[in-house]
Structure formats: structure tokens, C-alpha cells
Amino acid sequence: MLSSALGLFTAVSSFSALGANAQDAAPATEENEDADARLDVVIVSTQRRDQNLQDVPISLDVLGTAELEDKNIQGFADYAAALPSLTFSSGGPGLNSLFFRGLGASGAASQTATRPGVSIYLDAQPVSSYGFNLDLQVYDVARIEAAAGPQSTLYGAASSSGALRIITNQPDTSGFDAGFDISTHKVFDGDVGYSGEGFVNLPISDKAALRLVGWTVENAGYIDNVASTITFGPTARSGGTRLGDRAGQTVENSAFVEDNFNKETKNGARAALGVAIYENWPATLRAQYQEQETEGVFFHAPVDIGDLQVSRFFDDKFRDEFVQIGASVEGKVGGLTLNYSGSYIDREIEYDNDYTEYAVNYSYIDYYTCAYSYATYAYACNEDPRIFYTNDTTETIQTHEFRVLTDQSKRLRAVAGLFYNEQKTDFLVDFFTPATVPGAAVTFSPNASPQTYFIGDQDRLERDTAIFAEVTYDLIPSRLEATIGYRYNETESELNGVAGYQSGPVFIDTSTSSNQSLYKANLSWHVNEDVLTYVTFSQG
């Protein structure tokens, strides 16, 4: 939040209550320090099974609970900056694209482009989107795992450049636990913000527990929308004919002037119920909700306007609301571990953006907002060519995955599974000018307004079905191991709708299908208990 440059004052109060698992604090001794060192083991599950991070032969960055708290990581921008292998581009909270090793997003985050190359997982479900990647409040999160490079053997769709996993804390039957954090902050020469977060873990019996989490956050604004005017130059020419003339027309933004106008709020809750159905058959039901809203923009124009100042001619707003429900169950049959996880997410996004600068710098906008008048035998152009666009997106994703693991303590061991993912995205992109002239206004779409001069009204569907397997064999027990992996993936894509200007709409009704086989090979050598070296070939 520009805290290093602007200065940030924060007051924090926190409370933690421990029940049956509480212990008295012990004095620091050599014996205690040695025990702590032995217990300093990071368990990760990027390879679809619980493993010591030291034994995982992939490029993996992990932020555990303690590090998330120590670095005060609350959202996407915080953890993205803390993961060395991850870079990102951002237009503000919720408007993010991810990259591993320089690869990731595609098509400038267009909703009609190919899918991103980085997959974001919220617990067991991929929730990647097109330029609107989920920005979950990071609270009561067990860890964040970032795997760089092709992850297509175990992850498949949209993971060709890497996979990012956000793993929340699960219910715990071992004892009562609760806590809350309250903070406030003041940005230098900006506003005041606050956050309130809390959780409670409630054991119901020795076989069931409920975990409840909630948060409300307001991040302070620090950018000013200052008073400004724009005087437009002449319109463009078509051949030797000028398309009307708006030269000298001036507009001003007094209705939108505001100090510290880039505010962000998040409100959300999460609930998880863990139940042991039978012995060695734990099941978890999860539900979570979040509404994120922003006002203003999160960039400034220090050279053209002033430090932490911008000039905007419409209201900029963003709203992202989602509900996710999911279930998982795991059990043992003979020497096999069976695991099923399924999730469903329903998301609604509303994005309003001032696009006036486009009208100022690109005169060929006149070709689309001007219309020839047979009454005057000349082009009629809107004398106020400020531009504003909205994006209304509804997205649903359902995911199902079934995995089988053999005994992971054996010399020969394997993991295999089936995967299905269906993502539906309905989006309406609408570009307006304040008074689009007759003849230029869009009439071919029922969702266009009288001021619309360009529209994208489309529905997109993606289905992925896959089978995958990895087999590992200890060539030298506890020393040298070899792994081979395979994934077969089938993808079906559909895109329907319309896009364009009144002068040339494009009607879209297209579908495609493809299949792909991907391979992986790995050789890992455990030099000693502190050193692991490996070589991996992986397709993506």
C-alpha cells in the first residue's frame, strides 16, 4: 500500500485462546531449541500428497502460517510480492494477471483469448479467470504454495507455466482454538483504514469439528482525483473529408473530484465442518463467501498531473462477489488411499472504468462514434467524446477430482486420478459516450444502451477432462529415486455472442475440441538429510 514510501502507522490487537491443546510456556534451553529445530518441517501437498518440502523435487515457494502473519500478508499483492518465482501485472485489487518465469497471462487478459498459463487454486479448486483473478483475504490460511514451471502432469488445464495454491486451515478435533486481530492504519497524507478478523475452531466430538472464520477490511485511499479539463482537437478525416469537427470542445470533471478516492473494502466468511464418517474416512464440507469492492484507481500520474494524483472524468468502480462450496472425503481400502474432492464457485463481477484518455490520444475513435447524416450531407459527431466502459461478468466453475494413492512408504509407489472441470463465463462489455449520435449507437444487441457505440456480449464455455498418473521407484532406497508421469487431457471450448460497432458487428458461434498427452520425468538424489538435487523434464 505504498507504506514504505508514504509512511504507515498501524495499531494491532490480537487474542488467541487455546483449549485442550494449550501448553505452558517453557524456558528456552538447548534441549528445547534442538527439539524446535527437529520439528521445523514444512509439509506441502503440491504433488497431490503430503510431503516434507525438503523432499519435493520441484521449484516450489511456500508461505506458511507464521510467515503469512509475520509479513502481514492480507491479499494478492502482498503474497505475490513475497514469492520470488511469481511476478504479476495489476490494474488494482482484483485486476491481476500472474506470471511464472515471465510466462502466464495471454491475450492481454481478454475474456475471448486463450486461457491463462498460470492456475490459481483455492483449496482443491482452480479459480483462474481472465484478468479478474480472485483476490481472497488471506486470513486463517495454512499456507500458499507457488510451483513454477510446467505442472501439467498433476494439474493440467491452465497450469502450463505454473500453479498457485491457497490452502485454508481445516477443522481440528484435538481442541478448542480461537483468535481475532483488529488493526487500524493511517496512510501519510491519505485516509484511515481498518481490519477486523476472527476465527473459532469448535470440536463437536472426537470425530467432528467446526471451524468458522470472518473478516471485514477497509484499506485507506491515498490517491486524489483532481479538477481538470480536456480540450479536444479536430476529429479525424475519412479521405479528404473531416468527420465533423469537435475542435475546441472542452469538458471538465468537477462532479468526480475527490481526495483519497481509491478505497477498497472486503467482507467475507468461511465455514468448514470436518467429520470422520468411518474410521480412517475423514470428510470435510466447506463454504466461503467474499465481497470485494473498490472505488477510484490504483495508479497515478506524477509527471503530467502530480504525485499521487490523477484526472478521471467518470466514476471508476469494481465489485467482485463469490460463493464457493466444496466437499472432500478420503479413505483407505487395503493398501490404497482414495480421495475425492468437488467444488462449485459462483462469481459476479462488475467493473466500471473511465476510458476518456483513449478518446484524447486516438482520433480514430471518430470512425465509430460519428455517423453520416443524409439530412446535412456531413458527418455528425458527439461533441463530448469522453468514453466510459463497463464489464458485467457472471462466472461459474465446477470441479471434480478423484485420486488413488498407493502406500507412499513403499519402494514403488504411485498416484493416479481422474479430473473434470467446467467453467462458464458470460460477459457483457459495453463502451459508452455521453450522447452517442444516431446511426452510431449499437442496435444489434438487446443489452446495448442508447449511448453504446461498441459492445461485446458473449458466453464462453470450457470443459476439461483428464486422466493422470505418476509412478516413483527408489533406485537406491532413501537415496536415489526416479519418477515418470503422464496426463491425457481433452478440452472442449465454445464461444457465442456478438461484438463490434454498429457499422460492422461480428456474430460469433464457434466451438473447438482438442486433446493432448503430456509427459514428465524426474531423477532425484538425496545427498543427505539437508541436501536434495534433481533433474526434471516436464511438458507444458
CSV table of N, CA and C in Angstrom, one decimal, residues 141-215:
chain,number,residue,atom,x,y,z
A,141,VAL,N,-5.2,-18.9,6.9
A,141,VAL,CA,-4.7,-19.7,5.8
A,141,VAL,C,-3.5,-20.5,6.2
A,142,ALA,N,-3.5,-21.8,5.9
A,142,ALA,CA,-2.5,-22.7,6.4
A,142,ALA,C,-1.2,-22.3,5.6
A,143,ARG,N,-1.3,-22.2,4.3
A,143,ARG,CA,-0.1,-21.9,3.5
A,143,ARG,C,-0.5,-21.5,2.1
A,144,ILE,N,0.5,-20.9,1.4
A,144,ILE,CA,0.3,-20.6,0.0
A,144,ILE,C,1.5,-21.2,-0.7
A,145,GLU,N,1.3,-22.1,-1.7
A,145,GLU,CA,2.3,-22.8,-2.4
A,145,GLU,C,2.4,-22.3,-3.9
A,146,ALA,N,3.6,-22.0,-4.3
A,146,ALA,CA,3.7,-21.5,-5.7
A,146,ALA,C,4.7,-22.4,-6.4
A,147,ALA,N,4.3,-23.1,-7.4
A,147,ALA,CA,5.1,-24.1,-8.1
A,147,ALA,C,5.3,-23.5,-9.5
A,148,ALA,N,6.6,-23.1,-9.8
A,148,ALA,CA,7.0,-22.6,-11.1
A,148,ALA,C,7.2,-23.7,-12.1
A,149,GLY,N,7.0,-23.3,-13.4
A,149,GLY,CA,7.3,-24.3,-14.4
A,149,GLY,C,6.1,-25.1,-14.8
A,150,PRO,N,6.1,-25.9,-15.8
A,150,PRO,CA,5.0,-26.7,-16.3
A,150,PRO,C,4.6,-27.7,-15.2
A,151,GLN,N,3.3,-27.6,-14.8
A,151,GLN,CA,2.7,-28.5,-13.8
A,151,GLN,C,1.6,-29.4,-14.4
A,152,SER,N,1.8,-29.8,-15.7
A,152,SER,CA,0.6,-30.4,-16.4
A,152,SER,C,0.4,-31.8,-16.1
A,153,THR,N,1.3,-32.5,-15.4
A,153,THR,CA,1.1,-33.9,-15.1
A,153,THR,C,0.0,-34.1,-14.1
A,154,LEU,N,0.1,-33.3,-13.0
A,154,LEU,CA,-0.9,-33.4,-11.9
A,154,LEU,C,-2.0,-32.3,-11.9
A,155,TYR,N,-1.8,-31.2,-12.7
A,155,TYR,CA,-2.7,-30.1,-12.7
A,155,TYR,C,-3.4,-29.8,-14.0
A,156,GLY,N,-2.7,-30.0,-15.1
A,156,GLY,CA,-3.4,-29.9,-16.4
A,156,GLY,C,-3.8,-28.5,-16.8
A,157,ALA,N,-5.1,-28.3,-17.1
A,157,ALA,CA,-5.6,-27.1,-17.7
A,157,ALA,C,-5.1,-25.8,-17.0
A,158,ALA,N,-4.6,-24.9,-17.8
A,158,ALA,CA,-4.2,-23.6,-17.4
A,158,ALA,C,-3.1,-23.6,-16.4
A,159,SER,N,-2.2,-24.7,-16.3
A,159,SER,CA,-1.1,-24.7,-15.4
A,159,SER,C,0.2,-25.0,-16.2
A,160,SER,N,0.2,-24.6,-17.5
A,160,SER,CA,1.4,-24.8,-18.3
A,160,SER,C,2.6,-24.0,-17.8
A,161,SER,N,2.4,-22.9,-17.1
A,161,SER,CA,3.5,-22.1,-16.7
A,161,SER,C,3.7,-22.2,-15.2
A,162,GLY,N,2.7,-22.7,-14.4
A,162,GLY,CA,2.9,-22.8,-13.0
A,162,GLY,C,1.5,-22.9,-12.3
A,163,ALA,N,1.6,-23.2,-11.0
A,163,ALA,CA,0.3,-23.3,-10.2
A,163,ALA,C,0.5,-22.6,-8.9
A,164,LEU,N,-0.5,-21.9,-8.5
A,164,LEU,CA,-0.5,-21.2,-7.2
A,164,LEU,C,-1.7,-21.7,-6.4
A,165,ARG,N,-1.4,-22.2,-5.2
A,165,ARG,CA,-2.4,-22.8,-4.3
A,165,ARG,C,-2.6,-22.1,-3.0
A,166,ILE,N,-3.8,-21.7,-2.7
A,166,ILE,CA,-4.1,-21.1,-1.4
A,166,ILE,C,-4.9,-22.2,-0.6
A,167,ILE,N,-4.3,-22.6,0.5
A,167,ILE,CA,-4.8,-23.7,1.3
A,167,ILE,C,-5.3,-23.2,2.7
A,168,THR,N,-6.5,-23.2,2.9
A,168,THR,CA,-7.1,-22.7,4.2
A,168,THR,C,-7.0,-23.7,5.3
A,169,ASN,N,-7.0,-23.2,6.6
A,169,ASN,CA,-7.0,-24.1,7.7
A,169,ASN,C,-8.3,-24.9,7.8
A,170,GLN,N,-8.1,-26.2,8.2
A,170,GLN,CA,-9.2,-27.1,8.3
A,170,GLN,C,-9.7,-27.3,9.8
A,171,PRO,N,-10.9,-27.8,10.0
A,171,PRO,CA,-11.4,-28.1,11.3
A,171,PRO,C,-10.4,-29.1,12.0
A,172,ASP,N,-10.3,-28.9,13.4
A,172,ASP,CA,-9.4,-29.7,14.2
A,172,ASP,C,-10.1,-30.3,15.4
A,173,THR,N,-10.2,-31.6,15.5
A,173,THR,CA,-10.9,-32.2,16.6
A,173,THR,C,-10.1,-32.2,17.9
A,174,SER,N,-8.8,-31.8,17.9
A,174,SER,CA,-8.0,-32.0,19.0
A,174,SER,C,-8.2,-31.0,20.2
A,175,GLY,N,-8.8,-29.9,19.9
A,175,GLY,CA,-9.1,-28.9,20.9
A,175,GLY,C,-9.7,-27.6,20.4
A,176,PHE,N,-10.2,-26.9,21.4
A,176,PHE,CA,-10.8,-25.5,21.1
A,176,PHE,C,-9.7,-24.6,20.7
A,177,ASP,N,-10.0,-23.7,19.8
A,177,ASP,CA,-9.0,-22.7,19.4
A,177,ASP,C,-9.8,-21.5,18.9
A,178,ALA,N,-9.3,-20.3,19.2
A,178,ALA,CA,-10.0,-19.1,18.7
A,178,ALA,C,-9.0,-17.9,18.7
A,179,GLY,N,-9.3,-16.9,17.9
A,179,GLY,CA,-8.5,-15.8,17.9
A,179,GLY,C,-9.1,-14.7,17.1
A,180,PHE,N,-8.6,-13.4,17.3
A,180,PHE,CA,-9.0,-12.3,16.4
A,180,PHE,C,-7.9,-11.3,16.3
A,181,ASP,N,-8.0,-10.6,15.2
A,181,ASP,CA,-7.0,-9.5,15.0
A,181,ASP,C,-7.8,-8.2,14.6
A,182,ILE,N,-7.5,-7.2,15.3
A,182,ILE,CA,-8.1,-5.9,15.0
A,182,ILE,C,-6.9,-4.9,14.7
A,183,SER,N,-7.0,-4.2,13.6
A,183,SER,CA,-5.9,-3.2,13.3
A,183,SER,C,-6.5,-2.0,12.6
A,184,THR,N,-5.7,-0.9,12.7
A,184,THR,CA,-6.1,0.3,12.0
A,184,THR,C,-4.8,0.9,11.4
A,185,HIS,N,-4.9,1.6,10.4
A,185,HIS,CA,-3.7,2.2,9.7
A,185,HIS,C,-4.1,3.6,9.2
A,186,LYS,N,-3.0,4.4,9.1
A,186,LYS,CA,-3.2,5.8,8.6
A,186,LYS,C,-2.1,5.9,7.5
A,187,VAL,N,-2.5,6.2,6.3
A,187,VAL,CA,-1.5,6.4,5.2
A,187,VAL,C,-1.1,7.9,5.3
A,188,PHE,N,0.2,8.2,5.2
A,188,PHE,CA,0.6,9.5,5.2
A,188,PHE,C,0.0,10.3,4.1
A,189,ASP,N,-0.6,11.4,4.4
A,189,ASP,CA,-1.3,12.3,3.5
A,189,ASP,C,-2.5,11.5,2.8
A,190,GLY,N,-3.0,10.5,3.5
A,190,GLY,CA,-4.1,9.7,3.0
A,190,GLY,C,-5.2,9.5,4.1
A,191,ASP,N,-6.0,8.5,3.8
A,191,ASP,CA,-7.1,8.2,4.7
A,191,ASP,C,-6.7,7.2,5.8
A,192,VAL,N,-7.7,6.9,6.7
A,192,VAL,CA,-7.6,5.9,7.7
A,192,VAL,C,-8.3,4.6,7.3
A,193,GLY,N,-7.7,3.5,7.5
A,193,GLY,CA,-8.3,2.2,7.2
A,193,GLY,C,-8.3,1.3,8.5
A,194,TYR,N,-9.0,0.2,8.3
A,194,TYR,CA,-9.1,-0.7,9.5
A,194,TYR,C,-9.3,-2.2,9.0
A,195,SER,N,-9.1,-3.1,9.9
A,195,SER,CA,-9.5,-4.5,9.6
A,195,SER,C,-9.9,-5.2,10.8
A,196,GLY,N,-10.8,-6.1,10.7
A,196,GLY,CA,-11.2,-6.9,11.8
A,196,GLY,C,-11.4,-8.4,11.3
A,197,GLU,N,-10.7,-9.3,11.9
A,197,GLU,CA,-10.7,-10.7,11.5
A,197,GLU,C,-10.7,-11.6,12.7
A,198,GLY,N,-11.4,-12.7,12.6
A,198,GLY,CA,-11.5,-13.6,13.7
A,198,GLY,C,-11.8,-15.1,13.2
A,199,PHE,N,-11.5,-16.0,14.1
A,199,PHE,CA,-11.8,-17.4,13.8
A,199,PHE,C,-12.1,-18.2,15.1
A,200,VAL,N,-12.8,-19.3,15.0
A,200,VAL,CA,-13.0,-20.1,16.1
A,200,VAL,C,-13.1,-21.6,15.6
A,201,ASN,N,-12.4,-22.5,16.3
A,201,ASN,CA,-12.4,-23.9,16.0
A,201,ASN,C,-13.1,-24.6,17.1
A,202,LEU,N,-14.2,-25.3,16.8
A,202,LEU,CA,-15.1,-25.9,17.8
A,202,LEU,C,-15.1,-27.4,17.6
A,203,PRO,N,-14.5,-28.1,18.5
A,203,PRO,CA,-14.6,-29.6,18.5
A,203,PRO,C,-16.0,-30.0,18.9
A,204,ILE,N,-16.7,-30.7,18.1
A,204,ILE,CA,-18.1,-31.2,18.5
A,204,ILE,C,-18.0,-32.5,19.2
A,205,SER,N,-17.1,-33.3,18.8
A,205,SER,CA,-16.9,-34.6,19.4
A,205,SER,C,-15.5,-35.1,19.0
A,206,ASP,N,-15.1,-36.3,19.3
A,206,ASP,CA,-13.8,-36.7,18.9
A,206,ASP,C,-13.7,-37.1,17.4
A,207,LYS,N,-14.9,-37.0,16.8
A,207,LYS,CA,-14.9,-37.3,15.3
A,207,LYS,C,-15.5,-36.1,14.5
A,208,ALA,N,-15.7,-35.0,15.1
A,208,ALA,CA,-16.3,-33.9,14.3
A,208,ALA,C,-15.8,-32.5,14.9
A,209,ALA,N,-15.6,-31.6,14.0
A,209,ALA,CA,-15.2,-30.2,14.5
A,209,ALA,C,-15.7,-29.2,13.4
A,210,LEU,N,-16.0,-28.0,13.9
A,210,LEU,CA,-16.5,-26.9,13.1
A,210,LEU,C,-15.5,-25.7,13.2
A,211,ARG,N,-15.1,-25.2,12.0
A,211,ARG,CA,-14.2,-24.0,12.0
A,211,ARG,C,-15.0,-22.9,11.3
A,212,LEU,N,-15.0,-21.7,12.0
A,212,LEU,CA,-15.7,-20.5,11.5
A,212,LEU,C,-14.7,-19.4,11.4
A,213,VAL,N,-14.8,-18.6,10.3
A,213,VAL,CA,-13.8,-17.5,10.0
A,213,VAL,C,-14.6,-16.4,9.5
A,214,GLY,N,-14.2,-15.2,9.8
A,214,GLY,CA,-14.9,-14.0,9.3
A,214,GLY,C,-13.9,-12.8,9.2
A,215,TRP,N,-14.2,-11.9,8.3
A,215,TRP,CA,-13.3,-10.7,8.2
A,215,TRP,C,-14.1,-9.5,7.6
